[in-house]
mmCIF file of C-alpha atoms in Angstrom:
data_model
loop_
_atom_site.group_PDB
_atom_site.id
_atom_site.type_symbol
_atom_site.label_atom_id
_atom_site.label_comp_id
_atom_site.label_asym_id
_atom_site.label_seq_id
_atom_site.Cartn_x
_atom_site.Cartn_y
_atom_site.Cartn_z
ATOM 1 C CA MET A 229 37.631 -6.163 -22.642
ATOM 2 C CA THR A 230 38.285 -2.276 -23.209
ATOM 3 C CA SER A 231 40.731 -1.831 -25.989
ATOM 4 C CA VAL A 232 43.576 0.066 -26.050
ATOM 5 C CA PRO A 233 43.899 2.634 -29.022
ATOM 6 C CA THR A 234 47.175 1.884 -30.967
ATOM 7 C CA PRO A 235 49.608 4.752 -30.637
ATOM 8 C CA ILE A 236 50.418 7.263 -33.525
ATOM 9 C CA PRO A 237 53.858 7.172 -34.565
ATOM 10 C CA SER A 238 55.532 10.191 -33.600
ATOM 11 C CA ARG A 239 56.569 11.129 -37.520
ATOM 12 C CA THR A 240 52.724 10.353 -38.019
ATOM 13 C CA GLN A 241 51.540 12.727 -35.439
ATOM 14 C CA TYR A 242 54.305 15.630 -36.561
ATOM 15 C CA VAL A 243 52.581 15.330 -39.946
ATOM 16 C CA LEU A 244 49.143 15.207 -38.494
ATOM 17 C CA ASP A 245 49.404 18.140 -35.932
ATOM 18 C CA ALA A 246 51.144 20.597 -38.543
ATOM 19 C CA ILE A 247 48.329 20.021 -41.184
ATOM 20 C CA ARG A 248 45.489 19.956 -38.780
ATOM 21 C CA HIS A 249 47.505 23.344 -37.615
ATOM 22 C CA ARG A 250 47.348 24.588 -41.350
ATOM 23 C CA ILE A 251 43.412 24.042 -41.886
ATOM 24 C CA LEU A 252 42.697 25.626 -38.995
ATOM 25 C CA THR A 253 44.059 28.769 -39.097
ATOM 26 C CA GLY A 254 43.160 28.892 -42.825
ATOM 27 C CA ARG A 255 46.897 28.181 -44.154
ATOM 28 C CA LEU A 256 45.092 25.406 -46.401
ATOM 29 C CA THR A 257 41.784 26.258 -47.545
ATOM 30 C CA PRO A 258 38.162 24.455 -47.935
ATOM 31 C CA GLY A 259 38.744 22.917 -51.130
ATOM 32 C CA GLN A 260 42.322 22.802 -51.654
ATOM 33 C CA ALA A 261 44.264 19.539 -52.579
ATOM 34 C CA LEU A 262 46.273 18.068 -50.099
ATOM 35 C CA VAL A 263 49.215 15.689 -52.262
ATOM 36 C CA GLU A 264 50.871 13.171 -50.523
ATOM 37 C CA THR A 265 54.187 13.728 -52.570
ATOM 38 C CA GLU A 266 54.677 17.553 -51.949
ATOM 39 C CA LEU A 267 53.466 17.228 -48.048
ATOM 40 C CA ALA A 268 56.262 14.514 -47.600
ATOM 41 C CA ALA A 269 58.909 16.898 -49.095
ATOM 42 C CA GLN A 270 57.597 19.989 -47.196
ATOM 43 C CA PHE A 271 58.488 18.038 -43.895
ATOM 44 C CA GLY A 272 60.806 15.959 -44.889
ATOM 45 C CA VAL A 273 59.516 12.600 -44.469
ATOM 46 C CA SER A 274 58.856 9.476 -46.216
ATOM 47 C CA LYS A 275 54.665 9.472 -48.218
ATOM 48 C CA THR A 276 53.639 6.257 -45.335
ATOM 49 C CA PRO A 277 53.342 9.008 -42.423
ATOM 50 C CA VAL A 278 51.655 11.557 -44.668
ATOM 51 C CA ARG A 279 49.031 9.279 -46.092
ATOM 52 C CA GLU A 280 48.060 7.764 -42.051
ATOM 53 C CA ALA A 281 47.878 11.346 -41.255
ATOM 54 C CA LEU A 282 45.762 12.237 -44.012
ATOM 55 C CA LYS A 283 43.745 8.957 -43.352
ATOM 56 C CA THR A 284 43.273 10.420 -39.453
ATOM 57 C CA LEU A 285 42.073 14.084 -40.458
ATOM 58 C CA ALA A 286 39.456 12.118 -42.777
ATOM 59 C CA GLY A 287 38.311 10.294 -39.688
ATOM 60 C CA THR A 288 37.963 13.547 -37.820
ATOM 61 C CA GLY A 289 35.961 15.215 -40.874
ATOM 62 C CA LEU A 290 38.621 17.850 -41.613
ATOM 63 C CA VAL A 291 39.409 16.055 -44.946
ATOM 64 C CA VAL A 292 37.593 14.709 -47.920
ATOM 65 C CA MET A 293 39.283 11.061 -49.496
ATOM 66 C CA SER A 294 37.568 10.721 -53.001
ATOM 67 C CA GLN A 295 38.572 7.907 -55.459
ATOM 68 C CA TYR A 296 38.848 10.696 -58.185
ATOM 69 C CA LYS A 297 39.846 14.290 -56.668
ATOM 70 C CA GLY A 298 41.950 12.563 -54.215
ATOM 71 C CA VAL A 299 42.381 14.074 -50.557
ATOM 72 C CA THR A 300 41.251 17.984 -49.905
ATOM 73 C CA VAL A 301 40.545 19.883 -47.423
ATOM 74 C CA ARG A 302 36.692 19.752 -46.368
ATOM 75 C CA MET A 303 34.154 21.874 -48.144
ATOM 76 C CA VAL A 304 32.177 24.051 -45.698
ATOM 77 C CA ASP A 305 28.952 24.771 -46.272
ATOM 78 C CA ALA A 306 25.531 25.630 -44.132
ATOM 79 C CA ASP A 307 24.689 22.135 -44.361
ATOM 80 C CA MET A 308 27.626 20.476 -43.090
ATOM 81 C CA ALA A 309 27.606 23.650 -40.209
ATOM 82 C CA ARG A 310 24.580 22.925 -38.738
ATOM 83 C CA GLU A 311 25.021 19.042 -37.897
ATOM 84 C CA VAL A 312 28.205 19.841 -36.512
ATOM 85 C CA TYR A 313 26.697 22.779 -34.531
ATOM 86 C CA ASP A 314 23.373 20.184 -33.846
ATOM 87 C CA VAL A 315 25.816 17.923 -31.737
ATOM 88 C CA ARG A 316 27.251 20.443 -29.944
ATOM 89 C CA LEU A 317 24.047 22.374 -28.874
ATOM 90 C CA LEU A 318 23.112 18.784 -28.018
ATOM 91 C CA LEU A 319 26.134 18.000 -25.795
ATOM 92 C CA GLU A 320 28.206 20.972 -24.981
ATOM 93 C CA PRO A 321 25.379 22.568 -23.181
ATOM 94 C CA GLU A 322 25.218 19.366 -20.695
ATOM 95 C CA ALA A 323 29.032 18.644 -20.468
ATOM 96 C CA LEU A 324 29.630 21.851 -18.890
ATOM 97 C CA ARG A 325 26.278 21.549 -16.512
ATOM 98 C CA ARG A 326 27.959 18.762 -15.028
ATOM 99 C CA ALA A 327 31.103 20.193 -14.704
ATOM 100 C CA VAL A 328 30.506 23.237 -13.313
ATOM 101 C CA GLY A 329 27.745 20.551 -10.812
ATOM 102 C CA ARG A 330 31.165 18.834 -10.025
ATOM 103 C CA GLY A 331 33.387 21.699 -8.931
ATOM 104 C CA ALA A 332 35.398 22.146 -11.476
ATOM 105 C CA LEU A 333 37.759 25.203 -11.573
ATOM 106 C CA PHE A 334 38.382 25.910 -15.139
ATOM 107 C CA ASP A 335 41.710 27.115 -14.556
ATOM 108 C CA ALA A 336 42.454 26.261 -18.458
ATOM 109 C CA ALA A 337 39.207 27.646 -19.900
ATOM 110 C CA ARG A 338 40.657 31.293 -17.981
ATOM 111 C CA GLU A 339 44.245 30.624 -19.750
ATOM 112 C CA ALA A 340 42.664 30.246 -23.100
ATOM 113 C CA LEU A 341 40.469 33.233 -22.513
ATOM 114 C CA THR A 342 43.380 35.013 -21.532
ATOM 115 C CA ARG A 343 45.594 33.749 -24.808
ATOM 116 C CA ALA A 344 42.440 34.704 -26.960
ATOM 117 C CA ASP A 345 42.080 38.376 -25.922
ATOM 118 C CA ASP A 346 46.044 38.638 -26.594
ATOM 119 C CA ALA A 347 45.808 37.285 -29.838
ATOM 120 C CA THR A 348 47.843 39.194 -32.324
ATOM 121 C CA ASP A 349 46.277 37.562 -35.352
ATOM 122 C CA THR A 350 42.715 35.338 -36.110
ATOM 123 C CA ALA A 351 44.822 31.994 -36.084
ATOM 124 C CA GLU A 352 46.351 32.645 -32.926
ATOM 125 C CA ARG A 353 42.654 33.574 -31.218
ATOM 126 C CA SER A 354 41.162 30.481 -33.252
ATOM 127 C CA LEU A 355 43.269 27.581 -31.387
ATOM 128 C CA ALA A 356 43.004 29.829 -28.040
ATOM 129 C CA ASN A 357 38.833 29.585 -28.367
ATOM 130 C CA ARG A 358 38.956 25.771 -29.264
ATOM 131 C CA GLU A 359 40.663 24.867 -26.196
ATOM 132 C CA PHE A 360 38.658 27.326 -24.343
ATOM 133 C CA HIS A 361 35.264 25.031 -25.246
ATOM 134 C CA ARG A 362 36.933 22.040 -24.732
ATOM 135 C CA ALA A 363 38.254 23.254 -21.145
ATOM 136 C CA LEU A 364 34.634 23.838 -20.445
ATOM 137 C CA TYR A 365 33.440 20.278 -21.138
ATOM 138 C CA LEU A 366 36.218 18.549 -20.651
ATOM 139 C CA PRO A 367 36.302 17.899 -16.453
ATOM 140 C CA CYS A 368 32.368 16.978 -17.020
ATOM 141 C CA GLY A 369 33.169 13.371 -15.334
ATOM 142 C CA ASN A 370 32.166 11.370 -18.163
ATOM 143 C CA PRO A 371 35.384 11.217 -20.367
ATOM 144 C CA LEU A 372 32.802 9.108 -23.411
ATOM 145 C CA LEU A 373 31.012 12.783 -23.596
ATOM 146 C CA GLY A 374 34.556 14.308 -23.860
ATOM 147 C CA ARG A 375 35.700 11.813 -26.141
ATOM 148 C CA MET A 376 32.228 12.487 -28.643
ATOM 149 C CA LEU A 377 32.900 16.726 -28.437
ATOM 150 C CA ASP A 378 36.838 16.049 -29.067
ATOM 151 C CA GLU A 379 35.518 14.097 -32.239
ATOM 152 C CA VAL A 380 33.406 17.270 -33.573
ATOM 153 C CA ARG A 381 35.742 19.737 -32.362
ATOM 154 C CA ASP A 382 38.437 20.416 -35.629
ATOM 155 C CA GLN A 383 34.925 20.378 -37.562
ATOM 156 C CA ALA A 384 33.456 22.950 -35.582
ATOM 157 C CA ALA A 385 36.886 24.695 -35.781
ATOM 158 C CA LEU A 386 36.821 24.992 -39.195
ATOM 159 C CA VAL A 387 33.679 26.119 -39.561
ATOM 160 C CA SER A 388 34.228 28.913 -37.455
ATOM 161 C CA ALA A 389 37.747 29.720 -39.520
ATOM 162 C CA VAL A 390 35.494 29.874 -42.485
ATOM 163 C CA ALA A 391 33.108 32.008 -40.549
ATOM 164 C CA TRP A 392 35.366 34.360 -39.220
ATOM 165 C CA ALA A 393 36.923 34.718 -42.760
ATOM 166 C CA ALA A 394 33.439 36.114 -44.337
ATOM 167 C CA ASP A 395 32.408 37.883 -41.085
ATOM 168 C CA PRO A 396 35.004 38.629 -37.871
ATOM 169 C CA SER A 397 32.449 38.579 -34.784
ATOM 170 C CA TRP A 398 35.381 37.626 -32.430
ATOM 171 C CA GLU A 399 34.827 40.417 -30.056
ATOM 172 C CA ARG A 400 31.214 39.659 -29.512
ATOM 173 C CA GLU A 401 31.953 35.476 -28.905
ATOM 174 C CA ALA A 402 34.936 36.498 -26.200
ATOM 175 C CA ALA A 403 32.182 39.121 -24.538
ATOM 176 C CA GLU A 404 30.091 35.746 -24.926
ATOM 177 C CA HIS A 405 32.723 33.742 -23.410
ATOM 178 C CA ARG A 406 33.171 35.974 -20.688
ATOM 179 C CA GLU A 407 30.162 35.638 -19.216
ATOM 180 C CA ILE A 408 29.739 31.483 -20.153
ATOM 181 C CA LEU A 409 33.136 31.611 -17.773
ATOM 182 C CA ARG A 410 31.823 33.830 -14.975
ATOM 183 C CA LEU A 411 29.082 32.467 -14.455
ATOM 184 C CA ALA A 412 30.883 28.808 -14.445
ATOM 185 C CA LEU A 413 32.778 30.107 -11.639
ATOM 186 C CA ASP A 414 30.091 31.113 -9.601
ATOM 187 C CA GLY A 415 28.666 27.600 -9.852
ATOM 188 C CA ASP A 416 25.296 28.704 -11.894
ATOM 189 C CA ALA A 417 25.307 25.410 -13.893
ATOM 190 C CA ASP A 418 21.950 25.971 -15.273
ATOM 191 C CA GLY A 419 23.002 29.597 -16.373
ATOM 192 C CA ALA A 420 26.177 28.852 -17.890
ATOM 193 C CA ALA A 421 24.840 26.380 -19.728
ATOM 194 C CA ARG A 422 21.983 28.353 -21.085
ATOM 195 C CA VAL A 423 24.453 31.017 -22.217
ATOM 196 C CA LEU A 424 26.577 28.528 -23.201
ATOM 197 C CA HIS A 425 23.352 26.765 -25.458
ATOM 198 C CA ALA A 426 23.044 30.367 -27.076
ATOM 199 C CA HIS A 427 26.539 31.071 -27.799
ATOM 200 C CA ILE A 428 26.863 28.436 -29.824
ATOM 201 C CA ALA A 429 22.912 28.430 -31.680
ATOM 202 C CA SER A 430 23.360 32.506 -32.254
ATOM 203 C CA PHE A 431 27.077 31.881 -34.240
ATOM 204 C CA VAL A 432 25.895 29.168 -36.817
ATOM 205 C CA ALA A 433 22.867 31.363 -37.146
ATOM 206 C CA ARG A 434 24.429 34.028 -37.847
ATOM 207 C CA ALA A 435 27.269 32.425 -40.283
ATOM 208 C CA PHE A 436 25.162 30.114 -42.016
ATOM 209 C CA PRO A 437 21.250 31.431 -41.657
ATOM 210 C CA GLU A 438 18.253 29.508 -42.423
ATOM 211 C CA PRO A 439 17.258 30.123 -45.852
ATOM 212 C CA GLY A 440 13.834 32.357 -45.811
ATOM 213 C CA PRO A 441 10.121 30.983 -47.179
ATOM 214 C CA GLU A 442 11.345 33.047 -50.689
ATOM 215 C CA GLU A 443 14.735 31.831 -50.833
ATOM 216 C CA GLY A 444 13.798 28.283 -49.882
ATOM 217 C CA GLN A 445 11.122 27.972 -53.390
ATOM 218 C CA ARG A 446 13.606 28.918 -55.674
#
């Protein structure tokens, strides 16, 4: 028998969405402490929905709960970035290949790409790019595959936010997005998957390059 997920109470969902948005847009930075009483006062709620929201965010990998340090926004380093992007490389191109093969229209991807192009700041662009990738893999026809990619997309967006802060490369990535969508709309499943794989791999390689032989020996 399939279990039905328990709905998240509305106040908890409100706090959850607000904290997630602040993390993914850089208003809350990696390593920053998240204090329940302060957040409750900011959002005008009791500590209970804040505590439940932080537990959910810990489950998605955006925050870390420690007995000694409390709750903090997750730090991003090369190991974390490569771990998250390795999962994307394994699953996302295949999900797109299947979506193209099923004749997906990708209307949501086109809309997200337009929002990214029209964005006036990095935060808005980051959220639009996140939705663009989701719109590519969600019509794959395998709900479990979609949920697995959903589980890492917050962490991937956090990696992107940190990388963009150090080296804004969104124009290059936007051009790659347009090529991926063009191939998908043309029905070229293998081509779209191949370019998506290269897109994901090149981003993490640029943002978190592997150490050279000499660096590795230090």
